[in-house]
Coordinates of C-alpha atoms in Angstrom, one line a residue:
M61 CA 16.5 10.3 -6.7
Y62 CA 14.5 8.9 -3.6
H63 CA 12.6 12.3 -3.1
Q64 CA 13.1 15.8 -4.2
P65 CA 12.0 18.0 -1.5
V66 CA 9.5 20.9 -2.1
L67 CA 9.6 24.5 -1.2
L68 CA 12.6 23.7 0.3
Q69 CA 13.9 26.9 1.1
E70 CA 10.7 28.6 2.5
T71 CA 10.1 25.3 4.3
I72 CA 13.5 25.6 6.2
A73 CA 13.1 29.7 6.1
G74 CA 10.2 29.5 8.1
L75 CA 11.2 26.5 10.6
I76 CA 14.4 27.4 12.3
N77 CA 14.4 30.2 14.3
N78 CA 17.0 28.8 17.0
L79 CA 20.6 27.8 15.4
D80 CA 21.1 26.1 19.0
G81 CA 17.9 24.6 18.9
V82 CA 16.5 21.0 18.8
Y83 CA 14.4 19.9 15.7
V84 CA 12.2 17.3 14.5
D85 CA 11.5 16.0 10.9
V86 CA 8.7 13.8 11.3
T87 CA 8.9 12.7 7.6
F88 CA 12.4 11.6 7.1
G89 CA 12.2 9.7 4.2
G90 CA 15.4 10.6 1.5
G91 CA 16.5 12.9 3.7
G92 CA 16.4 16.1 1.8
H93 CA 14.9 18.5 4.2
S94 CA 17.0 17.0 7.2
R95 CA 20.2 17.9 5.5
E96 CA 19.2 21.2 4.9
I97 CA 18.4 21.8 8.4
L98 CA 21.5 20.2 9.6
K99 CA 23.1 22.9 7.1
Q100 CA 21.4 25.7 9.3
L101 CA 22.0 24.4 13.0
S102 CA 25.0 25.0 14.8
T103 CA 27.3 22.6 16.6
K104 CA 25.0 22.7 19.6
G105 CA 21.8 22.2 17.4
R106 CA 19.9 18.7 17.4
L107 CA 17.8 17.0 14.7
L108 CA 15.6 13.8 14.9
G109 CA 14.1 12.3 12.1
F110 CA 10.9 10.2 12.1
D111 CA 10.0 7.5 9.6
Q112 CA 8.0 4.3 9.5
D113 CA 9.1 3.0 6.1
K114 CA 12.1 0.9 6.4
D115 CA 13.8 2.0 3.1
A116 CA 13.8 5.3 4.8
A117 CA 16.6 3.9 7.1
S118 CA 19.2 3.4 4.1
N119 CA 19.4 7.0 4.1
V120 CA 20.4 8.1 7.8
L121 CA 22.5 10.8 8.1
Q122 CA 26.3 10.6 9.5
D123 CA 26.0 13.2 11.8
P124 CA 26.6 13.6 15.7
R125 CA 23.4 16.1 15.9
F126 CA 21.2 13.6 14.2
Q127 CA 18.9 10.7 15.6
F128 CA 17.1 8.7 13.4
V129 CA 13.9 7.5 14.8
Q130 CA 12.1 4.2 12.7
S131 CA 8.4 4.9 14.0
N132 CA 5.4 6.4 12.8
F133 CA 5.1 10.1 14.0
K134 CA 1.9 9.2 15.9
H135 CA 4.5 8.2 18.5
L136 CA 6.2 11.4 18.5
K137 CA 5.9 12.6 22.2
K138 CA 7.3 9.2 23.3
F139 CA 10.1 9.0 21.5
L140 CA 11.0 12.6 22.1
Q141 CA 11.1 12.0 25.6
F142 CA 12.7 8.5 25.6
Y143 CA 15.3 10.9 23.7
K144 CA 15.8 13.9 26.4
A145 CA 14.5 15.9 23.3
Y146 CA 11.2 17.6 24.7
P147 CA 10.3 19.9 24.1
V148 CA 11.7 20.8 20.6
D149 CA 11.9 24.1 18.9
G150 CA 10.4 22.9 15.3
I151 CA 8.4 20.2 14.1
L152 CA 8.5 19.9 10.3
G153 CA 6.1 17.4 8.2
D154 CA 6.0 16.8 4.3
L155 CA 3.0 15.0 4.2
G156 CA 2.0 12.3 1.3
V157 CA 3.9 9.7 -0.5
S158 CA 7.5 9.7 -1.6
S159 CA 8.6 9.7 -5.1
H160 CA 10.6 6.5 -4.2
Q161 CA 7.2 5.0 -2.7
F162 CA 5.6 5.9 -5.8
D163 CA 8.3 3.9 -8.0
E164 CA 8.8 1.2 -6.1
P165 CA 6.3 -1.3 -8.2
E166 CA 6.1 -4.1 -5.3
R167 CA 4.6 -1.2 -2.8
G168 CA 1.1 -1.1 -5.1
F169 CA 1.0 3.1 -4.6
S170 CA 1.1 3.5 -8.3
Y171 CA -1.3 2.8 -11.3
R172 CA 1.5 2.8 -13.6
F173 CA 2.4 -0.8 -12.4
D174 CA 0.8 -4.1 -12.2
E175 CA 1.7 -5.1 -9.0
P176 CA 0.2 -6.3 -5.4
L177 CA -2.3 -3.8 -3.6
D178 CA -0.4 -3.1 -0.9
M179 CA 0.1 0.8 -0.2
R180 CA 1.4 0.2 3.7
M181 CA 3.9 2.8 4.7
D182 CA 4.8 0.2 7.4
T183 CA 5.2 -2.9 5.3
S184 CA 5.2 -4.9 8.7
K185 CA 1.9 -4.1 10.0
G186 CA -1.6 -3.5 9.2
S187 CA -4.0 -4.1 6.3
T188 CA -3.1 -4.0 2.9
A189 CA -5.1 -2.2 0.0
A190 CA -6.0 -5.6 -1.2
E191 CA -7.7 -6.6 2.2
I192 CA -9.8 -3.3 2.5
V193 CA -11.0 -3.8 -1.4
N194 CA -12.0 -7.2 -1.0
T195 CA -13.7 -7.0 2.3
Y196 CA -15.3 -3.4 3.2
P197 CA -19.0 -3.7 2.6
S198 CA -19.9 -1.3 -0.6
Q199 CA -21.3 1.4 1.2
K200 CA -18.4 1.6 3.4
L201 CA -16.1 1.4 0.1
A202 CA -18.2 4.5 -1.3
K203 CA -18.1 6.7 1.8
L204 CA -14.1 6.1 1.8
L205 CA -13.8 6.9 -1.9
F206 CA -15.8 10.3 -1.6
A207 CA -13.9 11.4 1.7
F208 CA -10.6 10.7 0.7
G209 CA -10.6 10.8 -2.8
E210 CA -13.3 13.1 -3.6
V211 CA -14.6 10.4 -6.0
Q212 CA -17.9 11.9 -7.6
N213 CA -19.4 8.5 -8.5
A214 CA -18.1 6.8 -5.5
H215 CA -21.3 4.5 -4.9
K216 CA -21.1 3.2 -8.7
I217 CA -17.3 2.5 -8.5
A218 CA -18.0 0.7 -4.9
A219 CA -20.6 -1.5 -6.6
L220 CA -18.3 -2.7 -9.5
I221 CA -15.2 -3.3 -7.5
E222 CA -18.0 -5.4 -5.0
K223 CA -19.1 -7.0 -8.3
A224 CA -15.5 -7.7 -9.5
R225 CA -14.5 -9.4 -6.5
Q226 CA -17.3 -11.7 -6.1
I227 CA -16.1 -13.3 -9.2
N228 CA -12.2 -13.1 -8.3
N229 CA -10.3 -11.4 -5.3
I230 CA -8.7 -8.2 -6.3
Q231 CA -5.0 -8.7 -5.6
T232 CA -3.1 -6.2 -8.0
T233 CA -3.4 -2.8 -8.9
G234 CA -3.9 -4.2 -12.6
Q235 CA -7.2 -5.8 -11.5
L236 CA -8.6 -3.2 -9.8
M237 CA -8.0 -0.9 -12.7
E238 CA -10.0 -3.1 -14.4
A239 CA -12.5 -3.6 -12.5
V240 CA -13.5 0.1 -12.5
N241 CA -12.5 0.7 -16.1
P242 CA -16.3 1.0 -17.2
L243 CA -16.8 4.0 -15.1
L244 CA -13.5 5.9 -16.0
P245 CA -14.3 9.1 -17.6
R246 CA -12.4 8.9 -21.3
G247 CA -9.9 11.6 -21.1
K248 CA -9.6 11.7 -17.4
E249 CA -8.8 8.0 -16.8
N250 CA -5.4 9.0 -14.9
K251 CA -7.2 11.8 -12.9
V252 CA -10.0 9.3 -11.5
L253 CA -7.5 6.5 -10.8
S254 CA -5.4 8.9 -9.0
Q255 CA -8.4 10.0 -6.7
I256 CA -9.4 6.1 -6.0
F257 CA -5.7 5.1 -5.0
Q258 CA -5.2 8.5 -2.9
A259 CA -8.4 7.5 -0.9
L260 CA -7.4 3.9 -0.5
R261 CA -3.8 5.0 0.6
I262 CA -5.3 7.3 3.2
E263 CA -7.3 4.8 4.4
V264 CA -4.8 2.1 4.9
N265 CA -2.1 4.3 6.6
A266 CA -4.9 6.0 8.6
E267 CA -3.1 9.3 7.3
I268 CA -5.9 11.6 8.8
E269 CA -5.8 10.3 12.3
V270 CA -2.3 10.1 12.3
L271 CA -2.2 14.0 11.1
Q272 CA -4.8 15.0 13.8
S273 CA -2.6 13.2 16.4
L274 CA 0.4 15.0 15.3
L275 CA -0.9 18.4 15.4
E276 CA -2.6 17.8 18.7
Q277 CA 0.9 16.6 20.2
S278 CA 2.7 19.5 18.6
V279 CA 0.8 21.8 21.0
E280 CA 2.8 20.3 24.1
A281 CA 5.9 19.2 21.7
L282 CA 6.9 22.9 21.2
K283 CA 8.7 25.4 23.0
P284 CA 6.8 28.8 23.4
G285 CA 8.3 30.7 20.1
G286 CA 8.6 27.1 18.7
R287 CA 7.3 26.6 14.4
I288 CA 5.3 23.8 13.1
V289 CA 5.6 23.8 9.3
I290 CA 3.7 21.4 7.1
L291 CA 3.5 20.4 3.6
S292 CA 0.3 19.3 2.6
Y293 CA -0.7 17.6 -0.8
H294 CA -4.3 17.3 -0.9
S295 CA -7.4 19.2 0.5
L296 CA -8.3 17.3 3.5
E297 CA -5.0 16.9 5.1
D298 CA -4.8 21.3 4.1
R299 CA -8.1 21.6 6.0
L300 CA -7.1 20.2 9.2
V301 CA -3.8 22.0 9.2
K302 CA -5.4 25.2 8.4
N303 CA -8.2 24.8 11.1
F304 CA -5.7 23.5 13.9
F305 CA -3.1 26.0 13.3
K306 CA -6.0 28.6 13.1
T307 CA -7.8 27.9 16.5
G308 CA -6.1 24.7 18.4
N309 CA -8.6 22.1 17.3
A310 CA -9.5 19.8 14.2
D311 CA -13.0 21.1 13.7
G312 CA -11.8 24.8 12.9
T313 CA -14.0 26.1 15.9
L314 CA -12.4 28.9 17.7
H315 CA -13.0 29.1 21.5
K316 CA -12.8 32.5 23.2
D317 CA -12.2 33.2 26.9
F318 CA -14.2 35.5 29.2
Y319 CA -13.0 38.4 27.6
G320 CA -13.3 37.8 24.0
N321 CA -9.6 36.7 23.7
P322 CA -9.0 33.5 21.0
L323 CA -8.0 30.6 23.1
T324 CA -5.4 29.1 20.5
P325 CA -2.1 28.0 20.6
F326 CA -0.7 29.1 17.9
K327 CA 0.0 32.5 15.8
L328 CA 0.1 32.1 12.2
I329 CA 3.1 32.7 10.5
T330 CA 1.5 32.2 6.9
K331 CA -2.2 33.6 6.5
K332 CA -2.2 32.0 3.3
A333 CA -0.7 28.9 2.7
I334 CA 2.6 29.0 0.4
I335 CA 2.8 27.2 -2.8
P336 CA 5.4 26.4 -5.5
T337 CA 6.0 29.1 -8.3
G338 CA 5.6 27.7 -11.5
Q339 CA 9.3 27.2 -12.3
E340 CA 9.3 24.6 -9.2
I341 CA 6.4 22.8 -11.0
E342 CA 7.9 22.6 -14.2
D343 CA 11.4 21.0 -12.5
N344 CA 9.0 18.9 -10.2
P345 CA 5.8 18.0 -11.5
R346 CA 5.0 16.6 -7.9
A347 CA 5.0 19.7 -6.4
R348 CA 2.2 20.9 -8.1
S349 CA -0.4 20.5 -5.5
A350 CA 1.9 21.6 -2.6
K351 CA 0.6 23.8 0.2
L352 CA 3.2 25.1 3.2
R353 CA 1.7 26.3 6.2
I354 CA 3.5 27.6 9.3
A355 CA 2.4 28.4 12.7
E356 CA 3.9 29.3 15.9
K357 CA 3.6 28.2 19.7
I358 CA 2.1 31.2 21.6
N359 CA 4.3 32.4 24.5
N360 CA 1.6 32.3 27.0

C-alpha cells in the first residue's frame, strides 16, 4: 500500500463544511485523503492535489472534479490562482514521509536499507543528504541534528561524521550508520538513528520553512469560514502549527488591537491536538506520533 491515511475520518470531518466547495490536499501522496474528500463533495465541488514527488503522479484520480499539481506546496497561491481556484474552502496537509517513500530503498529515507543517502522529496532538484553530511562544517551539522532531530549528543555525533568523511565520503545510509555507531546507545539504536535521519530529511527538504510558508499563505488562500487541517508527526512541526493557529504568526506571540481584542486570523476548532486511538496505532504503527489540529478562518 502506498500510504495508509492517519486519522482519516477525523481529518475529513474537520475539513469539509461546504459540499460544493473548493479544497486542496497539499500532500496528495497515494491519494487516500483525496479519495475520501471527493466522496464527500457534491458534483459542484473541486479538489486540487499537490505533490512534488514524481511517484505520486501515478496515483492521479480520474475524476473531473480533481486537478493534480506536481509541485511543492510552497507554491500554493500561484497554482491556485493559475487554476482559478482562489480562495478555497479548505486546506489539508498530511506532513512527513509516506510509507511508500520509507519503503523505497533507493530514496534513502530509511536506515533499514543500505542505499544512497538521498532523502529528497523531489529527486530532480536540491542537495542530497549525502552532500549535507559531507560538506556541512561539524558545528552546523551538530546544530541541525539537535534542532531538527533533538539528538542529545549532537556535537559528538557530528564530530564522528566529520572524522569518518575525512577518510571516505559518506555516500550511503550504511556508511552513515557505521560512522555514528560508536555513539548509539545500546538498546536505543533505532531511536537515535530515527532522530538523525529525521534531522537530515528536514534539512534536505527545508520542511520547516516550507510549512511556515504554507501557513502564511493559508491566511489569504482560505475563504472566511474555510478550514485548515494539519497532521504533523514531530514536535517541531506541531509547535509551529499550534502557534500559528493560535496567533497567526510562527513565533506564537499573540498581538492585540487598541481595545485588547486578539489579532488572529483563525479560531481554533481543536483546542488540543487530536491523536490516534490505541486501536489505530495497533493497526498502523506509523500513526503513533500523529497530531491533528484544525483551525477556521475568521469572518472579519
